PDB file of C-alpha atoms in Angstrom:
ATOM      1  CA  ALA A   1       0.000   0.000   0.000  1.00 75.00           C
ATOM      2  CA  TYR A   2       2.854   2.414   0.803  1.00 87.00           C
ATOM      3  CA  ARG A   3       4.475   1.769  -2.570  1.00 90.00           C
ATOM      4  CA  ALA A   4       1.148   2.155  -4.378  1.00 88.00           C
ATOM      5  CA  VAL A   5       0.491   5.538  -2.727  1.00 92.00           C
ATOM      6  CA  ALA A   6       4.046   6.723  -3.489  1.00 93.00           C
ATOM      7  CA  ASP A   7       3.797   5.648  -7.142  1.00 94.00           C
ATOM      8  CA  HIS A   8       0.406   7.335  -7.504  1.00 94.00           C
ATOM      9  CA  ALA A   9       1.723  10.570  -5.942  1.00 95.00           C
ATOM     10  CA  ARG A  10       4.651  10.674  -8.355  1.00 96.00           C
ATOM     11  CA  THR A  11       2.530   9.860 -11.411  1.00 95.00           C
ATOM     12  CA  LEU A  12      -0.135  12.430 -10.565  1.00 95.00           C
ATOM     13  CA  THR A  13       2.354  15.206  -9.751  1.00 96.00           C
ATOM     14  CA  PHE A  14       4.183  14.802 -13.068  1.00 96.00           C
ATOM     15  CA  ALA A  15       0.942  14.615 -15.069  1.00 95.00           C
ATOM     16  CA  LEU A  16      -0.500  17.760 -13.464  1.00 96.00           C
ATOM     17  CA  ALA A  17       2.807  19.582 -14.026  1.00 95.00           C
ATOM     18  CA  ASP A  18       2.425  18.762 -17.746  1.00 94.00           C
ATOM     19  CA  GLY A  19      -0.967  20.494 -17.787  1.00 92.00           C
ATOM     20  CA  ALA A  20      -3.315  17.539 -17.432  1.00 93.00           C
ATOM     21  CA  VAL A  21      -6.282  17.857 -15.056  1.00 92.00           C
ATOM     22  CA  PRO A  22      -8.642  15.292 -13.484  1.00 91.00           C
ATOM     23  CA  ASP A  23     -11.846  14.889 -15.473  1.00 88.00           C
ATOM     24  CA  ASN A  24     -14.673  12.450 -16.164  1.00 82.00           C
ATOM     25  CA  GLU A  25     -13.320  11.174 -19.471  1.00 83.00           C
ATOM     26  CA  GLY A  26     -10.126  10.380 -21.335  1.00 86.00           C
ATOM     27  CA  ARG A  27      -6.753  11.031 -19.748  1.00 87.00           C
ATOM     28  CA  GLY A  28      -8.379  13.182 -17.078  1.00 90.00           C
ATOM     29  CA  TYR A  29     -10.490  10.261 -15.893  1.00 88.00           C
ATOM     30  CA  VAL A  30      -7.379   8.095 -15.583  1.00 90.00           C
ATOM     31  CA  LEU A  31      -5.820  10.751 -13.339  1.00 92.00           C
ATOM     32  CA  ARG A  32      -8.987  10.985 -11.248  1.00 90.00           C
ATOM     33  CA  ARG A  33      -8.985   7.213 -10.769  1.00 87.00           C
ATOM     34  CA  ILE A  34      -5.307   7.290  -9.741  1.00 91.00           C
ATOM     35  CA  LEU A  35      -5.988   9.953  -7.137  1.00 92.00           C
ATOM     36  CA  ARG A  36      -9.072   8.185  -5.791  1.00 89.00           C
ATOM     37  CA  ARG A  37      -7.284   4.849  -5.517  1.00 88.00           C
ATOM     38  CA  ALA A  38      -4.413   6.464  -3.620  1.00 91.00           C
ATOM     39  CA  THR A  39      -6.837   8.286  -1.329  1.00 91.00           C
ATOM     40  CA  ARG A  40      -8.710   5.065  -0.637  1.00 88.00           C
ATOM     41  CA  TYR A  41      -5.507   3.133   0.076  1.00 88.00           C
ATOM     42  CA  GLY A  42      -4.284   5.821   2.444  1.00 90.00           C
ATOM     43  CA  GLN A  43      -7.482   6.403   4.402  1.00 88.00           C
ATOM     44  CA  GLN A  44      -8.861   2.852   4.556  1.00 84.00           C
ATOM     45  CA  ILE A  45      -5.728   0.694   4.697  1.00 87.00           C
ATOM     46  CA  LEU A  46      -3.004   2.983   6.079  1.00 90.00           C
ATOM     47  CA  LYS A  47      -5.452   4.915   8.322  1.00 89.00           C
ATOM     48  CA  CYS A  48      -4.206   8.302   7.111  1.00 90.00           C
ATOM     49  CA  GLU A  49      -6.108  11.486   7.858  1.00 89.00           C
ATOM     50  CA  PRO A  50      -8.163  13.040   5.040  1.00 87.00           C
ATOM     51  CA  GLY A  51      -6.014  15.466   3.082  1.00 90.00           C
ATOM     52  CA  PHE A  52      -2.833  13.418   3.418  1.00 94.00           C
ATOM     53  CA  PHE A  53      -2.293  12.984  -0.316  1.00 94.00           C
ATOM     54  CA  ALA A  54      -1.830  16.676  -1.096  1.00 95.00           C
ATOM     55  CA  LYS A  55       0.970  16.746   1.490  1.00 95.00           C
ATOM     56  CA  LEU A  56       2.944  14.270  -0.619  1.00 95.00           C
ATOM     57  CA  VAL A  57       3.233  16.670  -3.560  1.00 96.00           C
ATOM     58  CA  PRO A  58       6.050  18.777  -1.968  1.00 96.00           C
ATOM     59  CA  VAL A  59       7.960  15.549  -1.293  1.00 96.00           C
ATOM     60  CA  VAL A  60       7.786  14.600  -4.978  1.00 96.00           C
ATOM     61  CA  VAL A  61       8.812  18.117  -6.002  1.00 97.00           C
ATOM     62  CA  GLU A  62      11.739  18.145  -3.598  1.00 96.00           C
ATOM     63  CA  THR A  63      12.923  14.757  -4.861  1.00 96.00           C
ATOM     64  CA  PHE A  64      12.652  15.423  -8.605  1.00 96.00           C
ATOM     65  CA  GLY A  65      12.487  19.228  -8.874  1.00 95.00           C
ATOM     66  CA  GLU A  66      16.134  19.763  -9.713  1.00 94.00           C
ATOM     67  CA  ALA A  67      15.905  17.533 -12.778  1.00 95.00           C
ATOM     68  CA  TYR A  68      12.366  18.629 -13.659  1.00 96.00           C
ATOM     69  CA  PRO A  69      12.014  22.365 -12.904  1.00 95.00           C
ATOM     70  CA  GLU A  70       8.412  22.402 -14.167  1.00 95.00           C
ATOM     71  CA  LEU A  71       7.497  20.619 -10.947  1.00 96.00           C
ATOM     72  CA  ILE A  72       8.771  23.557  -8.891  1.00 96.00           C
ATOM     73  CA  GLN A  73       7.090  26.102 -11.170  1.00 95.00           C
ATOM     74  CA  ASN A  74       3.692  24.398 -10.923  1.00 96.00           C
ATOM     75  CA  GLN A  75       3.830  23.145  -7.337  1.00 96.00           C
ATOM     76  CA  ALA A  76       1.207  25.527  -5.939  1.00 96.00           C
ATOM     77  CA  ASN A  77      -1.260  24.737  -8.732  1.00 96.00           C
ATOM     78  CA  ILE A  78      -0.698  20.989  -8.363  1.00 96.00           C
ATOM     79  CA  ILE A  79      -1.361  21.114  -4.616  1.00 96.00           C
ATOM     80  CA  GLU A  80      -4.533  23.146  -5.154  1.00 96.00           C
ATOM     81  CA  ILE A  81      -5.911  20.660  -7.698  1.00 95.00           C
ATOM     82  CA  VAL A  82      -5.081  17.645  -5.539  1.00 95.00           C
ATOM     83  CA  LYS A  83      -6.617  19.250  -2.445  1.00 94.00           C
ATOM     84  CA  GLU A  84      -9.850  20.037  -4.263  1.00 93.00           C
ATOM     85  CA  GLU A  85     -10.136  16.542  -5.733  1.00 91.00           C
ATOM     86  CA  GLU A  86      -9.237  14.877  -2.450  1.00 91.00           C
ATOM     87  CA  GLN A  87     -11.761  16.896  -0.455  1.00 90.00           C
ATOM     88  CA  SER A  88     -14.597  16.202  -2.879  1.00 86.00           C
ATOM     89  CA  PHE A  89     -13.843  12.473  -2.815  1.00 87.00           C
ATOM     90  CA  SER A  90     -13.294  12.021   0.933  1.00 84.00           C
ATOM     91  CA  THR A  91     -16.984  12.314   1.901  1.00 81.00           C
ATOM     92  CA  MET A  92     -17.975  10.029  -0.951  1.00 84.00           C
ATOM     93  CA  LEU A  93     -15.295   7.554   0.136  1.00 86.00           C
ATOM     94  CA  ASP A  94     -16.503   7.450   3.739  1.00 85.00           C
ATOM     95  CA  ARG A  95     -20.084   6.733   2.667  1.00 87.00           C
ATOM     96  CA  GLY A  96     -19.005   4.059   0.201  1.00 88.00           C
ATOM     97  CA  ILE A  97     -16.742   2.230   2.641  1.00 87.00           C
ATOM     98  CA  LYS A  98     -19.428   2.304   5.344  1.00 88.00           C
ATOM     99  CA  TYR A  99     -22.068   0.864   3.005  1.00 89.00           C
ATOM    100  CA  PHE A 100     -19.663  -1.773   1.684  1.00 88.00           C
ATOM    101  CA  ASP A 101     -18.716  -2.912   5.191  1.00 85.00           C
ATOM    102  CA  GLU A 102     -22.181  -2.804   6.747  1.00 84.00           C
ATOM    103  CA  GLU A 103     -24.547  -3.690   3.928  1.00 79.00           C
ATOM    104  CA  ILE A 104     -22.417  -6.009   1.818  1.00 79.00           C
ATOM    105  CA  LYS A 105     -19.719  -7.717   3.875  1.00 73.00           C
ATOM    106  CA  GLN A 106     -21.680  -8.162   7.107  1.00 71.00           C
ATOM    107  CA  THR A 107     -24.919  -9.280   5.454  1.00 65.00           C
ATOM    108  CA  THR A 108     -23.264 -11.814   3.162  1.00 62.00           C
ATOM    109  CA  ASN A 109     -22.837 -15.472   4.035  1.00 54.00           C
ATOM    110  CA  THR A 110     -19.091 -15.943   4.449  1.00 53.00           C
ATOM    111  CA  GLN A 111     -19.379 -19.593   5.556  1.00 55.00           C
ATOM    112  CA  SER A 112     -19.917 -20.899   2.049  1.00 56.00           C
ATOM    113  CA  ASN A 113     -16.954 -22.109   0.013  1.00 55.00           C
ATOM    114  CA  GLU A 114     -18.353 -20.398  -3.072  1.00 67.00           C
ATOM    115  CA  LYS A 115     -16.914 -17.028  -4.034  1.00 73.00           C
ATOM    116  CA  ILE A 116     -19.150 -14.260  -2.723  1.00 84.00           C
ATOM    117  CA  VAL A 117     -20.698 -11.960  -5.324  1.00 89.00           C
ATOM    118  CA  VAL A 118     -21.614  -8.315  -4.809  1.00 91.00           C
ATOM    119  CA  THR A 119     -24.968  -8.092  -6.560  1.00 91.00           C
ATOM    120  CA  GLY A 120     -25.510  -5.687  -9.419  1.00 92.00           C
ATOM    121  CA  ASP A 121     -28.158  -3.686  -7.566  1.00 92.00           C
ATOM    122  CA  LYS A 122     -25.853  -3.077  -4.590  1.00 92.00           C
ATOM    123  CA  ALA A 123     -22.941  -2.120  -6.838  1.00 93.00           C
ATOM    124  CA  PHE A 124     -25.256   0.263  -8.675  1.00 93.00           C
ATOM    125  CA  TYR A 125     -26.523   1.758  -5.408  1.00 92.00           C
ATOM    126  CA  LEU A 126     -22.907   2.518  -4.469  1.00 91.00           C
ATOM    127  CA  TYR A 127     -22.400   4.162  -7.859  1.00 88.00           C
ATOM    128  CA  ASP A 128     -25.693   5.969  -8.398  1.00 87.00           C
ATOM    129  CA  THR A 129     -26.704   7.010  -4.870  1.00 87.00           C
ATOM    130  CA  LEU A 130     -23.376   7.285  -3.054  1.00 84.00           C
ATOM    131  CA  GLY A 131     -21.259   8.325  -6.058  1.00 81.00           C
ATOM    132  CA  PHE A 132     -18.812   5.445  -5.530  1.00 83.00           C
ATOM    133  CA  PRO A 133     -16.892   4.476  -8.712  1.00 84.00           C
ATOM    134  CA  ILE A 134     -17.490   0.920  -9.911  1.00 89.00           C
ATOM    135  CA  ASP A 135     -13.757   0.264 -10.323  1.00 87.00           C
ATOM    136  CA  LEU A 136     -13.217   0.935  -6.612  1.00 88.00           C
ATOM    137  CA  THR A 137     -16.097  -1.362  -5.730  1.00 91.00           C
ATOM    138  CA  GLU A 138     -14.440  -4.079  -7.812  1.00 91.00           C
ATOM    139  CA  LEU A 139     -11.066  -3.434  -6.159  1.00 88.00           C
ATOM    140  CA  MET A 140     -12.502  -3.584  -2.634  1.00 89.00           C
ATOM    141  CA  ALA A 141     -14.462  -6.720  -3.503  1.00 90.00           C
ATOM    142  CA  GLU A 142     -11.312  -8.393  -4.814  1.00 90.00           C
ATOM    143  CA  GLU A 143      -9.419  -7.516  -1.621  1.00 87.00           C
ATOM    144  CA  ALA A 144     -12.251  -9.075   0.409  1.00 86.00           C
ATOM    145  CA  GLY A 145     -12.243 -12.266  -1.675  1.00 87.00           C
ATOM    146  CA  MET A 146     -15.422 -11.289  -3.499  1.00 90.00           C
ATOM    147  CA  THR A 147     -16.468 -10.520  -7.052  1.00 91.00           C
ATOM    148  CA  VAL A 148     -18.899  -7.997  -8.537  1.00 93.00           C
ATOM    149  CA  ASP A 149     -21.830  -8.877 -10.782  1.00 93.00           C
ATOM    150  CA  THR A 150     -20.797  -6.432 -13.502  1.00 92.00           C
ATOM    151  CA  LYS A 151     -23.487  -7.708 -15.879  1.00 94.00           C
ATOM    152  CA  GLY A 152     -26.149  -6.979 -13.287  1.00 94.00           C
ATOM    153  CA  PHE A 153     -24.571  -3.568 -12.706  1.00 93.00           C
ATOM    154  CA  GLN A 154     -24.786  -2.742 -16.421  1.00 93.00           C
ATOM    155  CA  GLU A 155     -28.419  -3.878 -16.501  1.00 93.00           C
ATOM    156  CA  GLU A 156     -29.197  -1.565 -13.588  1.00 92.00           C
ATOM    157  CA  MET A 157     -27.402   1.220 -15.451  1.00 90.00           C
ATOM    158  CA  GLU A 158     -29.491   0.663 -18.584  1.00 91.00           C
ATOM    159  CA  THR A 159     -32.692   0.588 -16.521  1.00 90.00           C
ATOM    160  CA  GLN A 160     -31.741   3.925 -14.962  1.00 87.00           C
ATOM    161  CA  LYS A 161     -31.008   5.426 -18.377  1.00 86.00           C
ATOM    162  CA  GLN A 162     -34.406   4.254 -19.616  1.00 86.00           C
ATOM    163  CA  ARG A 163     -36.118   5.840 -16.602  1.00 84.00           C
ATOM    164  CA  SER A 164     -34.270   9.083 -17.311  1.00 83.00           C
ATOM    165  CA  ARG A 165     -35.364   9.045 -20.969  1.00 81.00           C
ATOM    166  CA  GLU A 166     -38.979   8.433 -19.965  1.00 79.00           C
ATOM    167  CA  ALA A 167     -38.813  11.224 -17.401  1.00 80.00           C
ATOM    168  CA  ARG A 168     -37.513  13.653 -20.039  1.00 79.00           C
ATOM    169  CA  LEU A 169     -40.326  12.680 -22.411  1.00 75.00           C
ATOM    170  CA  ALA A 170     -42.899  13.057 -19.645  1.00 76.00           C
ATOM    171  CA  SER A 171     -41.620  16.543 -18.833  1.00 75.00           C
ATOM    172  CA  LYS A 172     -42.260  17.493 -22.463  1.00 71.00           C
ATOM    173  CA  GLY A 173     -45.707  15.920 -22.497  1.00 67.00           C
ATOM    174  CA  LEU A 174     -44.577  13.134 -24.808  1.00 62.00           C
ATOM    175  CA  THR A 175     -45.810  10.212 -22.745  1.00 59.00           C
ATOM    176  CA  GLY A 176     -47.539   7.160 -24.180  1.00 57.00           C
ATOM    177  CA  GLN A 177     -46.516   4.180 -26.252  1.00 57.00           C
ATOM    178  CA  ARG A 178     -43.894   4.883 -28.900  1.00 58.00           C
ATOM    179  CA  LEU A 179     -44.785   4.030 -32.508  1.00 60.00           C
ATOM    180  CA  GLU A 180     -42.081   1.829 -34.013  1.00 64.00           C
ATOM    181  CA  LEU A 181     -42.321  -0.065 -37.294  1.00 65.00           C
ATOM    182  CA  ILE A 182     -40.425  -3.328 -37.516  1.00 69.00           C
ATOM    183  CA  ALA A 183     -39.249  -5.022 -40.733  1.00 72.00           C
ATOM    184  CA  GLU A 184     -42.472  -7.020 -41.274  1.00 73.00           C
ATOM    185  CA  GLN A 185     -44.608  -3.906 -40.977  1.00 73.00           C
ATOM    186  CA  THR A 186     -42.505  -1.828 -43.376  1.00 73.00           C
ATOM    187  CA  ALA A 187     -42.494  -4.761 -45.847  1.00 74.00           C
ATOM    188  CA  TRP A 188     -46.319  -4.878 -45.711  1.00 75.00           C
ATOM    189  CA  LEU A 189     -46.508  -1.158 -46.472  1.00 76.00           C
ATOM    190  CA  ALA A 190     -44.217  -1.656 -49.476  1.00 76.00           C
ATOM    191  CA  ASP A 191     -46.352  -4.560 -50.758  1.00 77.00           C
ATOM    192  CA  GLU A 192     -49.448  -2.331 -50.503  1.00 78.00           C
ATOM    193  CA  GLY A 193     -47.752   0.216 -52.752  1.00 79.00           C
ATOM    194  CA  ILE A 194     -47.472   2.876 -50.078  1.00 80.00           C
ATOM    195  CA  GLU A 195     -44.564   5.123 -50.958  1.00 78.00           C
ATOM    196  CA  VAL A 196     -41.867   6.195 -48.539  1.00 75.00           C
ATOM    197  CA  THR A 197     -42.490   9.661 -47.114  1.00 77.00           C
ATOM    198  CA  ASP A 198     -40.449  12.299 -48.913  1.00 75.00           C
ATOM    199  CA  ASP A 199     -39.086  14.525 -46.158  1.00 71.00           C
ATOM    200  CA  SER A 200     -36.438  16.230 -48.277  1.00 71.00           C
ATOM    201  CA  PHE A 201     -38.413  19.478 -48.236  1.00 68.00           C
ATOM    202  CA  LYS A 202     -37.622  20.101 -44.595  1.00 64.00           C
ATOM    203  CA  TYR A 203     -33.967  20.472 -45.576  1.00 65.00           C
ATOM    204  CA  VAL A 204     -34.702  23.118 -48.264  1.00 67.00           C
ATOM    205  CA  TRP A 205     -34.504  26.773 -47.205  1.00 62.00           C
ATOM    206  CA  ASP A 206     -37.442  29.010 -48.040  1.00 59.00           C
ATOM    207  CA  GLU A 207     -35.393  32.033 -49.137  1.00 58.00           C
ATOM    208  CA  SER A 208     -38.503  34.205 -49.483  1.00 59.00           C
ATOM    209  CA  ARG A 209     -39.089  33.892 -45.721  1.00 57.00           C
ATOM    210  CA  LEU A 210     -35.496  34.858 -44.974  1.00 54.00           C
ATOM    211  CA  HIS A 211     -35.981  38.248 -46.640  1.00 55.00           C
ATOM    212  CA  SER A 212     -39.469  38.939 -45.294  1.00 52.00           C
TER     213      SER A 212
END
């Protein structure tokens, strides 16, 4: 755990010095995952106080700053970014760890020889309600000798997306059954000689209206 935290601190400090920032996608999401893993290792396993990770940045700068002066130049900005990310994740981390320990580990039968599975609905609750990343749930489950029902998690995710789509339609007054034509129905229309709707006119500008 000590080596993992040290490696993560070095990686994150160099990346932020190069101008990268934590984000929800792409390279930024990789950095956010690195920081969150290090924070989780430190607080849960090493029993560090919240905010410990930002204090490691000056150590990295002191160690490598002579060879990489950009670390010294950007030290204040790096510390500020790490502090902000660490603070926003600490509360989320506490809630996630508490739920994992109380609702998953303690309520699961550990006497069986079969590998224990964290159900998809519980993994999704951690993600959707508590804001706990699925990759951390998988990591904690692995450390506890468990696995995560990722298929069930994805099904819960799709169900939530469908509910969100329906809610958006309802807010616009577009409720009711959707009309969808499958292959057999469109083939029947073709056999009956019903022509395909020509909607090309909606892409043609009415120039007379532009000058009115």
